[in-house]
Coordinates of C-alpha atoms and ligand atoms in Angstrom, one line a residue:
X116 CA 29.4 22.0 -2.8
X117 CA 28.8 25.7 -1.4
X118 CA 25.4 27.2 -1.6
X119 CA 25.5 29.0 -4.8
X120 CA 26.2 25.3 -6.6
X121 CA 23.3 23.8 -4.3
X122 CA 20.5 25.8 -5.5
X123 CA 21.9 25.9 -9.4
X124 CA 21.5 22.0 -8.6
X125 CA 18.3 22.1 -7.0
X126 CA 17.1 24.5 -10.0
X127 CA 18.2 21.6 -12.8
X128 CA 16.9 19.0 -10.7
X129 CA 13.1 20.9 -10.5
X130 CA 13.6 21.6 -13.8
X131 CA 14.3 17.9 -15.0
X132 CA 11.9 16.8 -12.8
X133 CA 8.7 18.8 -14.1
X134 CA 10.1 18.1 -18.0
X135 CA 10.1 14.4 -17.2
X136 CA 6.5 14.2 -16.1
X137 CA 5.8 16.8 -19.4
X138 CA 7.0 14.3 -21.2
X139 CA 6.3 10.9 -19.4
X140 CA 3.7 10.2 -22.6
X141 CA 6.5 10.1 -25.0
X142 CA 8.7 7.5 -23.3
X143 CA 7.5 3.7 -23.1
X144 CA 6.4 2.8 -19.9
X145 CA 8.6 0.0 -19.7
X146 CA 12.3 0.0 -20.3
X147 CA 14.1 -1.9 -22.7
X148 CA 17.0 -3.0 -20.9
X149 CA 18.3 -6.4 -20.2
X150 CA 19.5 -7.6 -16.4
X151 CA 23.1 -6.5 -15.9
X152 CA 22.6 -3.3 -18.0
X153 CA 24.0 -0.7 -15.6
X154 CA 27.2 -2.7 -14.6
X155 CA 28.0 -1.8 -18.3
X156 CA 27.5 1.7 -18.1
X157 CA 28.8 2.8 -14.8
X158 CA 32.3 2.3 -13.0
X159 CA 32.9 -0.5 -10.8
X160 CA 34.2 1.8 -8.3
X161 CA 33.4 5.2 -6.8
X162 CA 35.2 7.8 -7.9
X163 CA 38.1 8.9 -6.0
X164 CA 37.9 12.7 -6.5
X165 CA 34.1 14.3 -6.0
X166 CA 32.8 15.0 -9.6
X167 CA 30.4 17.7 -10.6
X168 CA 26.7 18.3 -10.2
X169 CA 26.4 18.9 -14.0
X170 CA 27.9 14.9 -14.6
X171 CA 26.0 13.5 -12.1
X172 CA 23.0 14.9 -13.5
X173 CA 24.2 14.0 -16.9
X174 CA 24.3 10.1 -15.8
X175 CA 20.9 10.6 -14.4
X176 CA 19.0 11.2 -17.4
X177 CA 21.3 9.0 -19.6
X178 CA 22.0 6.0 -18.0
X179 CA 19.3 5.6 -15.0
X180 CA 15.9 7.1 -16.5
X181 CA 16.4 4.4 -19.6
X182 CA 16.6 1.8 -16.9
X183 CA 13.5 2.6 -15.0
X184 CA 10.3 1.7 -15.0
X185 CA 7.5 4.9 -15.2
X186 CA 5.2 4.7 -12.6
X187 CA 3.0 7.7 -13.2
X188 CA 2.8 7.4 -17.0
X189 CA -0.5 7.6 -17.8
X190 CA 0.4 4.2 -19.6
X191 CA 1.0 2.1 -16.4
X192 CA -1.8 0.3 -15.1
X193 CA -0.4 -2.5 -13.4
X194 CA -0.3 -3.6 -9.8
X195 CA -1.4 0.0 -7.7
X196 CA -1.0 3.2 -7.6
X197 CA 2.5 4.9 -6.8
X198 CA 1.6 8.5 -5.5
X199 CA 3.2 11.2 -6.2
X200 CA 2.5 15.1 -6.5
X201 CA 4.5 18.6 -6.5
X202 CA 3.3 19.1 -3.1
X203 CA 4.7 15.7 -2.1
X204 CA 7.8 16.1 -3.7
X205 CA 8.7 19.2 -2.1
X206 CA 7.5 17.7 1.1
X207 CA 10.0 14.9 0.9
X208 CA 12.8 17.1 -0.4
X209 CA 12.1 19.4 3.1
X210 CA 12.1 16.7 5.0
X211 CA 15.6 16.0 3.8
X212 CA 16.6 19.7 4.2
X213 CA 15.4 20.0 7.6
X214 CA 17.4 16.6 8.5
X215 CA 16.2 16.4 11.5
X216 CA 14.7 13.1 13.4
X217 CA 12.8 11.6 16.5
X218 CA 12.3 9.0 18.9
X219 CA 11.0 11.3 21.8
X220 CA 9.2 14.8 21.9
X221 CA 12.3 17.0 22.4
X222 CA 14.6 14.8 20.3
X223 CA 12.3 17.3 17.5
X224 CA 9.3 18.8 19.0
X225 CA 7.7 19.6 15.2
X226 CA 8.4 16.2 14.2
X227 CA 6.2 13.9 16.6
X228 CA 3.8 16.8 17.0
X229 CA 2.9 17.2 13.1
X230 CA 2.5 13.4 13.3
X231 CA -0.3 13.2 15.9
X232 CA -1.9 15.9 14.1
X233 CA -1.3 15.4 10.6
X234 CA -3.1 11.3 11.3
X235 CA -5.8 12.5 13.2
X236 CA -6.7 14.7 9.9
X237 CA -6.1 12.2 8.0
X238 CA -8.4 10.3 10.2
X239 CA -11.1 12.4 10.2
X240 CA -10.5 12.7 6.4
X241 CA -11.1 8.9 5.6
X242 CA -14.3 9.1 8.2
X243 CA -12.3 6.4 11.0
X244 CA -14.2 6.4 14.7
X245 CA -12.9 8.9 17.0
X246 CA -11.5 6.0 19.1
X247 CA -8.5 5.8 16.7
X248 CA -7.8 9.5 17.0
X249 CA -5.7 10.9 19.9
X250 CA -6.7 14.2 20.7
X251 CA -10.4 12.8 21.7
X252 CA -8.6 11.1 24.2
X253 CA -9.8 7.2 24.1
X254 CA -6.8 6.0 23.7
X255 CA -6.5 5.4 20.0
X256 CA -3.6 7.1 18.1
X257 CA -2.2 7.2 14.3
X258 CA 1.3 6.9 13.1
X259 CA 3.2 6.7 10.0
X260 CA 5.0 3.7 9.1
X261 CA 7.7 2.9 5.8
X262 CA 4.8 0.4 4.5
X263 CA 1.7 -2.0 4.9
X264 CA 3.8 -4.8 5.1
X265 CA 6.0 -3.3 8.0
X266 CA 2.3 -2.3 10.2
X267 CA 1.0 -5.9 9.3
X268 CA 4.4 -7.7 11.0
X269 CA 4.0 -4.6 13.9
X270 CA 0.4 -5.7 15.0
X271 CA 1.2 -9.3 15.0
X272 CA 4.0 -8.6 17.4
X273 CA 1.6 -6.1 19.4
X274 CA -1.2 -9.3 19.0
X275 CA 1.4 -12.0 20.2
X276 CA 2.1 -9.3 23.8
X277 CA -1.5 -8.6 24.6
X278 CA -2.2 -12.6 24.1
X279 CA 0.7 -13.7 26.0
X280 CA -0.2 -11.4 28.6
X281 CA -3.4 -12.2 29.1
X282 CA -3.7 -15.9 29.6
X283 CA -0.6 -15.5 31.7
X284 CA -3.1 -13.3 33.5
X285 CA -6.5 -15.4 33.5
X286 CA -4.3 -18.7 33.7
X287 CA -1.0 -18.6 35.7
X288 CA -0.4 -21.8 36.1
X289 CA -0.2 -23.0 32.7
X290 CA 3.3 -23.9 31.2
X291 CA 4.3 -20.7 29.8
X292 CA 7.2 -22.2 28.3
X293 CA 5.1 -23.4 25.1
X294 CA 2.9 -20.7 25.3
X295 CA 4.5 -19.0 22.4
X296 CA 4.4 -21.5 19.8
X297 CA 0.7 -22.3 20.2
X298 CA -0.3 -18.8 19.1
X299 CA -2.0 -19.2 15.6
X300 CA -3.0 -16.4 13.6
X301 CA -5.8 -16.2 10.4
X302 CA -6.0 -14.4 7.1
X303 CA -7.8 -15.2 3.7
X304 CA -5.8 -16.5 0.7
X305 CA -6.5 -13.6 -1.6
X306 CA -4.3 -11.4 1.3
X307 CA -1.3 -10.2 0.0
X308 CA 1.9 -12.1 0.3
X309 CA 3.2 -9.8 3.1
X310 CA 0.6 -11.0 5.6
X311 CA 1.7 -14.3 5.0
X312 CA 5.3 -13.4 5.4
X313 CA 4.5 -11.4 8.7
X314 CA 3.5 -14.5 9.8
X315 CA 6.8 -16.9 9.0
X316 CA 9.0 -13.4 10.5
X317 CA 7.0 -13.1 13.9
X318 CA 7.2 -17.0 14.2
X319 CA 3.4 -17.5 14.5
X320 CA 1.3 -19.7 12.2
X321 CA -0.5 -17.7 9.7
X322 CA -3.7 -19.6 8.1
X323 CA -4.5 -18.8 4.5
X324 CA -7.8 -19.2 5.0
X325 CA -10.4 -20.1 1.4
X326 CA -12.1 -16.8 0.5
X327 CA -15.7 -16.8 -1.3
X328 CA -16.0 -16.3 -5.1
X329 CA -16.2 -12.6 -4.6
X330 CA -12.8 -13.0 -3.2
X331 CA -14.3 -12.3 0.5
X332 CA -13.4 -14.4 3.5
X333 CA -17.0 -16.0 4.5
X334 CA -16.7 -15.8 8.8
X335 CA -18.5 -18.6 9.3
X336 CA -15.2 -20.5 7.5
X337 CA -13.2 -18.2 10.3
X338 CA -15.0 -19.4 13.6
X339 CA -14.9 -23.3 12.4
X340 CA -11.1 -22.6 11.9
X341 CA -10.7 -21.1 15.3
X342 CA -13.1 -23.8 17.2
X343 CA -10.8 -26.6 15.4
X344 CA -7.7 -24.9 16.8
X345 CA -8.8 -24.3 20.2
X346 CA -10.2 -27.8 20.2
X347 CA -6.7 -28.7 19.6
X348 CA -5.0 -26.6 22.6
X349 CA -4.4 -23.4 19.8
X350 CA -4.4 -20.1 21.0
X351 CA -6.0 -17.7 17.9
X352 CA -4.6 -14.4 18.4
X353 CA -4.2 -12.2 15.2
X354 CA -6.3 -11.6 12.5
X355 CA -5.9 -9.7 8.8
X356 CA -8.9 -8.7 7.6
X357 CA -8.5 -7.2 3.6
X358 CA -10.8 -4.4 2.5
X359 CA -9.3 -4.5 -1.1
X360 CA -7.0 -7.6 -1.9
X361 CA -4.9 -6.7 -4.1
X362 CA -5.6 -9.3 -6.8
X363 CA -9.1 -8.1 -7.4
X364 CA -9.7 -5.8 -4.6
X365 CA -12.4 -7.6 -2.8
X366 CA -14.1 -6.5 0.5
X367 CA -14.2 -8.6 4.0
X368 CA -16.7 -8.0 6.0
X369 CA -15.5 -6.3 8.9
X370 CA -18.8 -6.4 11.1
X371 CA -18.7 -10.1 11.1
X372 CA -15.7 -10.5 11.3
X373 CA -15.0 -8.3 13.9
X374 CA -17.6 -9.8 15.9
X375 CA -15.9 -13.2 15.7
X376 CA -12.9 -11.6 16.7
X377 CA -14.3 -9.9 19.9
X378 CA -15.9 -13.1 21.2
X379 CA -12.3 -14.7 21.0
X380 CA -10.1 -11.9 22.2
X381 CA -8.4 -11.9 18.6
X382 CA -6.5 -8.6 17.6
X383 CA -8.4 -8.0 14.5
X384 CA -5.6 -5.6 11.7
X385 CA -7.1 -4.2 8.8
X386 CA -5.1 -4.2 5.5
X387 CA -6.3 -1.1 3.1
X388 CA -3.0 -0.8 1.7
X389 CA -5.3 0.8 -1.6
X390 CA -8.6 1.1 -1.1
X391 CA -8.5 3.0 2.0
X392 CA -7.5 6.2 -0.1
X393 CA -10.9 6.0 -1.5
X394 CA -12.9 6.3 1.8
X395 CA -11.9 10.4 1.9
X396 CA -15.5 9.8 -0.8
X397 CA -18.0 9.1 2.0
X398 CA -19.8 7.3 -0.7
X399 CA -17.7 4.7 -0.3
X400 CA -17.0 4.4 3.2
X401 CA -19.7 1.4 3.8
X402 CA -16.7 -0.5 2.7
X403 CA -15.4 0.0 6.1
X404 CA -18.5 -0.5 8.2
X405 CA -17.6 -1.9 11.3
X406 CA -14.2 -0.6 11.3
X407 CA -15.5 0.1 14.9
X408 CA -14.3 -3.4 15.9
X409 CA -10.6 -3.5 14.6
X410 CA -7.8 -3.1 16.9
X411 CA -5.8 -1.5 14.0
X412 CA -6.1 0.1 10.8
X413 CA -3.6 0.5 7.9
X414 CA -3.4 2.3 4.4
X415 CA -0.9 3.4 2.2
X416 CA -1.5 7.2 1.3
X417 CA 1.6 6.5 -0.8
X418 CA -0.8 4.8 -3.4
X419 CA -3.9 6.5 -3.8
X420 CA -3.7 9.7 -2.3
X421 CA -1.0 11.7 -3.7
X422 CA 2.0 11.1 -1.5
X423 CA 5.5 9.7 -2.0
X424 CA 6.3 6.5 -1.4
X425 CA 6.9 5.7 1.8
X426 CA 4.0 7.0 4.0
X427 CA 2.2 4.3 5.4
X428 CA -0.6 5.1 8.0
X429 CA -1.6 3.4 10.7
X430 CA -3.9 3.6 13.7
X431 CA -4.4 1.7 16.7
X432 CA -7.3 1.8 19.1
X433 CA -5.5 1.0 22.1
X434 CA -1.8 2.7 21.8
X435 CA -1.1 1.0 25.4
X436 CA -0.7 -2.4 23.1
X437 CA 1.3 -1.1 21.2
X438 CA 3.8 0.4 24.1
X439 CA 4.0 -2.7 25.7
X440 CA 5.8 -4.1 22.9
X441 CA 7.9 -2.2 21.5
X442 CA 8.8 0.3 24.9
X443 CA 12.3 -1.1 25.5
X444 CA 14.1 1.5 28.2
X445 CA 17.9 1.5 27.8
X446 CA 20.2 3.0 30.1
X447 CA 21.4 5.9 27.3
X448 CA 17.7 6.7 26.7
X449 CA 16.2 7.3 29.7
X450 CA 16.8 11.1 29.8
X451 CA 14.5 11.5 26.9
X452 CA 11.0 10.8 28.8
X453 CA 9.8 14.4 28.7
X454 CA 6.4 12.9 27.1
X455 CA 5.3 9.4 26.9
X456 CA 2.7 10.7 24.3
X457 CA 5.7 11.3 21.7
X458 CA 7.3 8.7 22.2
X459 CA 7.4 7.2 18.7
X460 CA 10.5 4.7 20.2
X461 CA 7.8 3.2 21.6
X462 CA 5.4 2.4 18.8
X463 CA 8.0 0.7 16.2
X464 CA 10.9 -1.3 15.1
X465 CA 13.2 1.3 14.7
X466 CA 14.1 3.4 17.1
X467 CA 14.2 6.7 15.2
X468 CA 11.8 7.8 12.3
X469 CA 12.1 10.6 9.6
X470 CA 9.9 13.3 9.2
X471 CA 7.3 11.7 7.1
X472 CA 4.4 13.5 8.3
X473 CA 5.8 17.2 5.9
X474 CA 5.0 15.5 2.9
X475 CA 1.4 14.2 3.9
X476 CA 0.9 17.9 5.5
X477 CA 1.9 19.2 2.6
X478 CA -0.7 17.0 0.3
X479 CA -3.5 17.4 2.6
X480 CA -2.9 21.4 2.9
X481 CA -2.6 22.0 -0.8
X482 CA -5.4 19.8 -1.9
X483 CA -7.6 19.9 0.6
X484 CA -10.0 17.3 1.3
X485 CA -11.9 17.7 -1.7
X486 CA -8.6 17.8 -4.0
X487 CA -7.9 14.5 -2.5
X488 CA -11.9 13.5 -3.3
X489 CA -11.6 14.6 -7.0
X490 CA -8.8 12.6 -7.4
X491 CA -10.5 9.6 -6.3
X492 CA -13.3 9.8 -8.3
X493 CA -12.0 10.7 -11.6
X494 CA -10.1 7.8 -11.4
X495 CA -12.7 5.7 -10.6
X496 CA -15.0 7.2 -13.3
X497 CA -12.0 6.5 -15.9
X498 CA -11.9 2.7 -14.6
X499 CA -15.7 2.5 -15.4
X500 CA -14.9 4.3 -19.0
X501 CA -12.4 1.2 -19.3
X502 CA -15.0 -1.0 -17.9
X503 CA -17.9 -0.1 -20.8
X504 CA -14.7 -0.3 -23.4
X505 CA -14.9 -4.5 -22.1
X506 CA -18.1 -4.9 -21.9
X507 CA -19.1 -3.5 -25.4
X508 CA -16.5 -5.9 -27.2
X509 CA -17.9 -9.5 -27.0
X510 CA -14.6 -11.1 -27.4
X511 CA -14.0 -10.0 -23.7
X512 CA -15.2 -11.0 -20.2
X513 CA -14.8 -9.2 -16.7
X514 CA -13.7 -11.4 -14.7
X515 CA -14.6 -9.8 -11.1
X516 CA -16.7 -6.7 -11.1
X517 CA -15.3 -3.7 -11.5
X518 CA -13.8 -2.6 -7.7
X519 CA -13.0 1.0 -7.3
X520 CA -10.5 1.9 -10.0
X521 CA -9.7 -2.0 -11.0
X522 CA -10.8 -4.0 -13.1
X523 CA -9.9 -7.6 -13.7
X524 CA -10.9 -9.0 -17.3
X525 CA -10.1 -11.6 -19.7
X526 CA -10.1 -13.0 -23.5
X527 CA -13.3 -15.3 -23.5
X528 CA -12.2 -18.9 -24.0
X529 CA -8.6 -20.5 -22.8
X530 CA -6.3 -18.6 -20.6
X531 CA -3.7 -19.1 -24.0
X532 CA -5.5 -16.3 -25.6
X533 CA -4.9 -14.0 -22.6
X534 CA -1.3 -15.0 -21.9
X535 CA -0.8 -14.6 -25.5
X536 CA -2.5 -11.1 -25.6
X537 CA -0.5 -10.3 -22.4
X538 CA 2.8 -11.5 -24.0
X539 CA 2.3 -9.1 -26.8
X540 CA 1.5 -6.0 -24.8
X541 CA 5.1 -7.4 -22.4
X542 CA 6.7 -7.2 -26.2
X543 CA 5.6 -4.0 -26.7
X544 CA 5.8 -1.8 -23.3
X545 CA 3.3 0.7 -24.3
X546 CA 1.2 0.1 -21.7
X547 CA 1.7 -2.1 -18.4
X548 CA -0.8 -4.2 -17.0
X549 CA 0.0 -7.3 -15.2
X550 CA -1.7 -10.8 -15.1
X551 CA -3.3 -12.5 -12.0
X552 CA -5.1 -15.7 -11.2
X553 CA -8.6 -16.0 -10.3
X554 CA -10.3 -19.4 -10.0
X555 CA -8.0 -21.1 -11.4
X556 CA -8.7 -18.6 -14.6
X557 CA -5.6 -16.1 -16.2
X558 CA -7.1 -12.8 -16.4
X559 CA -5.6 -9.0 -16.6
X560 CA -5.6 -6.5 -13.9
X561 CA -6.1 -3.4 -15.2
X562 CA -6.0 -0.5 -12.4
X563 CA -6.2 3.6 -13.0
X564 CA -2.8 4.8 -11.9
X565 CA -2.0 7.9 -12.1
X566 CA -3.2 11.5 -11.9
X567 CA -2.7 12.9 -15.0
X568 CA -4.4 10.0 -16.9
X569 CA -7.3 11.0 -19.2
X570 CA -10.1 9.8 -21.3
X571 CA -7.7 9.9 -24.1
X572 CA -5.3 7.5 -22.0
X573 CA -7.8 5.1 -21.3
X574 CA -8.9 5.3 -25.1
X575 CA -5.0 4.8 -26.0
X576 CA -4.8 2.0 -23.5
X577 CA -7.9 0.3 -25.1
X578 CA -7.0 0.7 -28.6
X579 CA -3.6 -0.9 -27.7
X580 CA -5.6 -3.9 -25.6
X581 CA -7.8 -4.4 -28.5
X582 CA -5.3 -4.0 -31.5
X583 CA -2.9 -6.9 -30.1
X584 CA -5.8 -9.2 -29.1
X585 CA -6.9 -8.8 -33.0
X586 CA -3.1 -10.1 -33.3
X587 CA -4.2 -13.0 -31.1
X588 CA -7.6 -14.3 -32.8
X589 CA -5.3 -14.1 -36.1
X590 CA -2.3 -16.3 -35.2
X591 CA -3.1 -19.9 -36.2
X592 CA -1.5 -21.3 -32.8
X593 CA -5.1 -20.5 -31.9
X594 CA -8.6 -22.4 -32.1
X595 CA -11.2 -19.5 -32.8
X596 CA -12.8 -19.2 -29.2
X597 CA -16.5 -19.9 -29.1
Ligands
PLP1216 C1 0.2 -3.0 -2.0 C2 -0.3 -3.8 -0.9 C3 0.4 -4.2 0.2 C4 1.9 -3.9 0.3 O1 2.1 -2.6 0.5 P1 3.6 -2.1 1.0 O2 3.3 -0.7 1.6 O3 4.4 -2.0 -0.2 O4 4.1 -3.0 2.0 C5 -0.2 -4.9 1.2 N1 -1.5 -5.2 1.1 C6 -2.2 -4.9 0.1 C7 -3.7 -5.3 0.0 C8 -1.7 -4.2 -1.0 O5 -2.4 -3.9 -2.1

């Protein structure tokens, strides 16, 4: 492909691109396609001679936009936010032009650099301490990461280090053969299933610990846990704290719980994957308080805030824990030491990393922090719109109060009415919304999405929520609910 035929393809691809959004209202949100679908459509093989732009791009809006699912239709209100915006885009698609990579300072200068910048605004932006940010020197420092599930499984490896090291420190006589398999760490049930399953990868017990009504973990439950385990020759050594679970998006309380955590030298993570977006609104930032006591901090900009998936940010208080786990010197590497700050080989799994930070630069530069506030708070006043449109229609219950921009509601009376009323909107695929458990109780999780969704969307939603569940009370597989 020479360079005329690139930009004619990058032209059709903007193009495409800003007509599908146009037009994301007209299309279902789900797909109707059966499993297998695209085997049928596309050759089993590549093709042997290169083919055009023109047919690829073809293929792309016949074949694979029928087959996926639309994240920012103004229709999609299931799981979390996806984000996305022009700025990120071209961010992402710069990133790719530039091509470049790093795992030291001069293995891309620009690329670490705009990192440690582009985190400490974002930083500032959420209002985190200024022992997380690196250029006020106390050791903290900010990073992107491909997710909140990755950050999760890299603090519990950092947590496992700094525990090890220290009893072999305070205690060097104990068998340090064993040492390993003692290490226990805690979370609440209502944390998302990654936590758990950062736990069975890093090979350290991870306790699902019962959370409250509201869907918080109570601490008092925490230190009984820890007692019994130390009681029992345990070592507690990593803690995920949720500030917005994702089934309801309930709050822990970080003050006590970091507390608890500082009494028993426990590395205490915080997982924001969604709700940390929102804390750009100061209003909302006594969410966080005592965010002071974490060890490590995580949100996913690439739900809330605009940016393509994947930018995942995370910040550590003390970056030294994080070096001594993941600094591995080979003999091929050790040219590259020009500057231990920029190391990023040093903070991670992988040993390079893309340049993620463009397309957060990008979104932060464009919007500005109050572009990024807006955004948060019309969706949160739309998920209050939705929240009225439940509480004015008596066949309805919320089911956990309204959190931020979700809100998790029911049919009154059996969970059949609900799973019915969810099967129909499943049958429909005008709008998405997704079930979840609470209590032992069905109930629908109905979160604002997207940026372009309006009153009119919410009304539409509504209308569509309330239409089928008239369906519902009508079939006679049901017992009028009292
Ligand atoms: C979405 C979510 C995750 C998973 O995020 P990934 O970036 O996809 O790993 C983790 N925790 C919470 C609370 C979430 O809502």
């Amino acid at each position: 492909m020479d360079a005329k035929d690139f930009i004619e393809f990058g032209k059709a691809s903007l193009e495409f691109i800003v007509n599908y959004n146009d037009t994301i209202r007209n299309r279902n949100v789900l797909p109707s396609v059966q499993p297998g679908f695209l085997k049928e459509k596309l050759p089993a093989e590549a093709p042997e001679v290169g083919e055009t732009w023109q047919e690829v791009l073809k293929d792309v809006k016949e074949i694979i936009v029928p087959g996926i699912t639309h994240w920012n239709s103004p229709n999609f209100h299931a799981y979390f936010p996806c984000g996305t915006s022009y700025p990120a885009i071209i961010g992402e698609l710069m990133c790719a032009g530039l091509s470049t990579l790093s795992f030291s300072w001069m293995s891309s200068p620009a690329v670490s650099e705009l990192e440690d910048l582009t985190m400490n605004w974002l930083g500032r932006a959420i209002g985190l301490p200024e022992q997380f940010l690196s250029d006020t020197g106390k050791g903290g420092r900010g990073m992107l990461e491909s997710s909140a599930s990755e950050t999760t499984m890299i603090c519990l490896l950092a947590a496992k280090t700094r525990t090890l090291r220290r009893i072999k420190t305070e205690s060097p006589h104990l068998d340090h053969e064993n040492l390993e398999s003692k290490l226990v760490a805690y979370t609440s049930e209502e944390a998302n299933s990654s936590v758990e399953k950062a736990g069975v990868l890093g090979s350290m017990k991870m306790k699902l610990l019962p959370a409250q009504d509201d869907g918080s973990l109570n601490y008092l439950i925490l230190i009984n846990e820890i007692l019994k385990d130390i009681e029992i020759g345990l070592i507690p050594c990593y803690m995920v704290a949720n500030i917005g679970t994702t089934g309801t998006c309930a709050f822990d309380n970080l003050t006590e719980i970091g507390h608890v955590c500082r009494a028993f030298d426990i590395w205490l993570h915080v997982d924001a994957a969604y709700a940390g977006g929102a804390f750009v609104c100061p209003e909302y930032r006594y969410l966080m308080n005592g965010v002071g006591y974490v060890d490590s901090f995580n949100f996913n900009p690439h739900k809330w805030l605009l940016t393509n998936y994947d930018c995942s940010a995370l910040w550590v208080q003390h970056s030294h824990d994080l070096i001594e786990t993941f600094q591995h010197e080979s003999f091929d590497l050790t040219h590259a030491k020009e500057n231990e700050k920029y190391e990023y080989k040093n903070w991670q799994i992988a040993q390079g990393r893309r340049f993620r930070a463009l397309k957060l630069w990008f979104v932060m530069r464009m919007y500005g922090v109050e572009g990024l506030q807006d955004h948060i708070q019309e969706a949160i006043a739309l998920a209050k719109k939705f929240e009225d449109y439940v509480n004015g229609d008596e066949r309805f219950e919320i089911v956990t109060p309204r959190s931020l921009g979700l809100i998790c509601f029911r049919m009154k009376g059996e969970d059949a009415l609900t799973q019915d009323l969810l099967k129909r909107l499943m049958r429909r695929k005008i709008i998405y919304v997704i079930s979840a458990t609470h209590r032992g109780r069905l109930m629908i999780r109905f979160a604002v999405c997207t940026a372009n969704t309006t009153e009119a969307d919410i009304e539409f939603a509504w209308k569509e929520i309330t239409e089928q569940s008239d369906m519902v009370l009508q079939c006679s597989c049901h017992q009028p609910s009292r």
